[in-house]
Amino acid sequence: PLPRVRQGSIEALMILKAETAVPRMWPLAFSSDYDAGTRDSAARALAKIRFGNADRTRDLSQVVAIHELQQRSEALLQRDLVLVPEVE
């Protein structure tokens, strides 16, 4: 998608505090494959979802991303985390 569309989508996920979007946000925030606006939008969204404050982007890093994704992977392997809740 166009960067503007991608950034708008990221901002919507930030407003919704979409926890399930977090694993997809890390690459958007730190990969050089994306434009600066997309990286900034993703970092702000991560900070808002993680810390409740979009301005705390300085608290994010690739090390934090690796640690969080590793924890999620381990929880999935132990079945403590479900990617998509079951519909009743």
PDB file of C-alpha atoms in Angstrom:
ATOM      1  CA  PRO A   1       0.000   0.000   0.000  1.00  0.00           C
ATOM      2  CA  LEU A   2       0.910   3.624  -0.301  1.00  0.00           C
ATOM      3  CA  PRO A   3       2.858   4.927   2.701  1.00  0.00           C
ATOM      4  CA  ARG A   4       0.027   7.304   3.591  1.00  0.00           C
ATOM      5  CA  VAL A   5      -2.481   4.427   3.648  1.00  0.00           C
ATOM      6  CA  ARG A   6      -0.105   2.267   5.700  1.00  0.00           C
ATOM      7  CA  GLN A   7       0.457   5.095   8.184  1.00  0.00           C
ATOM      8  CA  GLY A   8      -3.289   5.684   8.504  1.00  0.00           C
ATOM      9  CA  SER A   9      -3.837   1.997   9.204  1.00  0.00           C
ATOM     10  CA  ILE A  10      -1.108   2.011  11.831  1.00  0.00           C
ATOM     11  CA  GLU A  11      -2.629   5.066  13.506  1.00  0.00           C
ATOM     12  CA  ALA A  12      -6.034   3.350  13.595  1.00  0.00           C
ATOM     13  CA  LEU A  13      -4.450   0.330  15.282  1.00  0.00           C
ATOM     14  CA  MET A  14      -2.798   2.680  17.773  1.00  0.00           C
ATOM     15  CA  ILE A  15      -6.126   4.312  18.620  1.00  0.00           C
ATOM     16  CA  LEU A  16      -7.669   0.868  19.076  1.00  0.00           C
ATOM     17  CA  LYS A  17      -4.658  -0.209  21.171  1.00  0.00           C
ATOM     18  CA  ALA A  18      -4.620  -3.362  19.052  1.00  0.00           C
ATOM     19  CA  GLU A  19      -2.415  -5.688  21.072  1.00  0.00           C
ATOM     20  CA  THR A  20      -2.649  -8.374  18.384  1.00  0.00           C
ATOM     21  CA  ALA A  21      -0.966  -6.007  15.908  1.00  0.00           C
ATOM     22  CA  VAL A  22       2.174  -5.612  18.019  1.00  0.00           C
ATOM     23  CA  PRO A  23       4.204  -8.454  16.448  1.00  0.00           C
ATOM     24  CA  ARG A  24       3.569  -6.977  12.989  1.00  0.00           C
ATOM     25  CA  MET A  25       4.465  -3.460  14.167  1.00  0.00           C
ATOM     26  CA  TRP A  26       8.035  -4.259  15.223  1.00  0.00           C
ATOM     27  CA  PRO A  27       9.347  -4.780  11.669  1.00  0.00           C
ATOM     28  CA  LEU A  28       7.477  -1.690  10.478  1.00  0.00           C
ATOM     29  CA  ALA A  29       9.134   0.372  13.204  1.00  0.00           C
ATOM     30  CA  PHE A  30      12.699  -0.801  12.659  1.00  0.00           C
ATOM     31  CA  SER A  31      13.127  -2.106   9.112  1.00  0.00           C
ATOM     32  CA  SER A  32      14.873   0.076   6.550  1.00  0.00           C
ATOM     33  CA  ASP A  33      12.472  -1.448   3.999  1.00  0.00           C
ATOM     34  CA  TYR A  34       9.868   1.142   5.038  1.00  0.00           C
ATOM     35  CA  ASP A  35       9.821   4.911   4.720  1.00  0.00           C
ATOM     36  CA  ALA A  36      10.578   7.159   7.694  1.00  0.00           C
ATOM     37  CA  GLY A  37       6.914   8.107   8.135  1.00  0.00           C
ATOM     38  CA  THR A  38       5.854   4.479   8.399  1.00  0.00           C
ATOM     39  CA  ARG A  39       8.670   3.708  10.839  1.00  0.00           C
ATOM     40  CA  ASP A  40       7.711   6.690  12.988  1.00  0.00           C
ATOM     41  CA  SER A  41       3.994   5.812  12.932  1.00  0.00           C
ATOM     42  CA  ALA A  42       4.742   2.208  13.903  1.00  0.00           C
ATOM     43  CA  ALA A  43       7.089   3.273  16.709  1.00  0.00           C
ATOM     44  CA  ARG A  44       4.499   5.690  18.079  1.00  0.00           C
ATOM     45  CA  ALA A  45       1.813   2.998  17.889  1.00  0.00           C
ATOM     46  CA  LEU A  46       4.051   0.510  19.715  1.00  0.00           C
ATOM     47  CA  ALA A  47       4.830   3.061  22.420  1.00  0.00           C
ATOM     48  CA  LYS A  48       1.133   3.873  22.845  1.00  0.00           C
ATOM     49  CA  ILE A  49       0.110   0.207  23.038  1.00  0.00           C
ATOM     50  CA  ARG A  50       3.050  -0.843  25.241  1.00  0.00           C
ATOM     51  CA  PHE A  51       3.438   2.152  27.553  1.00  0.00           C
ATOM     52  CA  GLY A  52       0.222   4.139  27.132  1.00  0.00           C
ATOM     53  CA  ASN A  53       2.173   7.068  25.685  1.00  0.00           C
ATOM     54  CA  ALA A  54       3.003   7.476  21.998  1.00  0.00           C
ATOM     55  CA  ASP A  55       5.889   9.805  22.876  1.00  0.00           C
ATOM     56  CA  ARG A  56       7.885   7.041  24.615  1.00  0.00           C
ATOM     57  CA  THR A  57       9.483   5.808  21.395  1.00  0.00           C
ATOM     58  CA  ARG A  58      12.933   6.163  22.998  1.00  0.00           C
ATOM     59  CA  ASP A  59      12.006   3.176  25.184  1.00  0.00           C
ATOM     60  CA  LEU A  60      11.724   0.971  22.084  1.00  0.00           C
ATOM     61  CA  SER A  61      14.622  -0.780  20.397  1.00  0.00           C
ATOM     62  CA  GLN A  62      15.425  -3.828  18.332  1.00  0.00           C
ATOM     63  CA  VAL A  63      16.598  -5.520  21.533  1.00  0.00           C
ATOM     64  CA  VAL A  64      13.212  -4.852  23.161  1.00  0.00           C
ATOM     65  CA  ALA A  65      11.515  -6.209  20.021  1.00  0.00           C
ATOM     66  CA  ILE A  66      13.562  -9.408  20.055  1.00  0.00           C
ATOM     67  CA  HIS A  67      12.884  -9.948  23.749  1.00  0.00           C
ATOM     68  CA  GLU A  68       9.135  -9.417  23.377  1.00  0.00           C
ATOM     69  CA  LEU A  69       8.828 -11.609  20.305  1.00  0.00           C
ATOM     70  CA  GLN A  70      10.835 -14.336  22.035  1.00  0.00           C
ATOM     71  CA  GLN A  71       8.483 -14.192  25.039  1.00  0.00           C
ATOM     72  CA  ARG A  72       5.455 -14.436  22.736  1.00  0.00           C
ATOM     73  CA  SER A  73       6.992 -17.421  20.936  1.00  0.00           C
ATOM     74  CA  GLU A  74       7.676 -19.209  24.200  1.00  0.00           C
ATOM     75  CA  ALA A  75       4.134 -18.522  25.422  1.00  0.00           C
ATOM     76  CA  LEU A  76       2.727 -19.923  22.188  1.00  0.00           C
ATOM     77  CA  LEU A  77       4.843 -23.048  22.532  1.00  0.00           C
ATOM     78  CA  GLN A  78       3.626 -23.479  26.099  1.00  0.00           C
ATOM     79  CA  ARG A  79       0.064 -22.726  24.981  1.00  0.00           C
ATOM     80  CA  ASP A  80      -0.152 -19.798  27.403  1.00  0.00           C
ATOM     81  CA  LEU A  81      -0.910 -17.426  24.543  1.00  0.00           C
ATOM     82  CA  VAL A  82      -3.530 -17.758  21.839  1.00  0.00           C
ATOM     83  CA  LEU A  83      -3.084 -15.804  18.603  1.00  0.00           C
ATOM     84  CA  VAL A  84      -6.785 -15.542  17.852  1.00  0.00           C
ATOM     85  CA  PRO A  85      -9.419 -16.163  20.513  1.00  0.00           C
ATOM     86  CA  GLU A  86     -11.862 -18.964  19.737  1.00  0.00           C
ATOM     87  CA  VAL A  87     -15.332 -17.847  18.715  1.00  0.00           C
ATOM     88  CA  GLU A  88     -18.138 -19.450  20.655  1.00  0.00           C
TER      89      GLU A  88
END
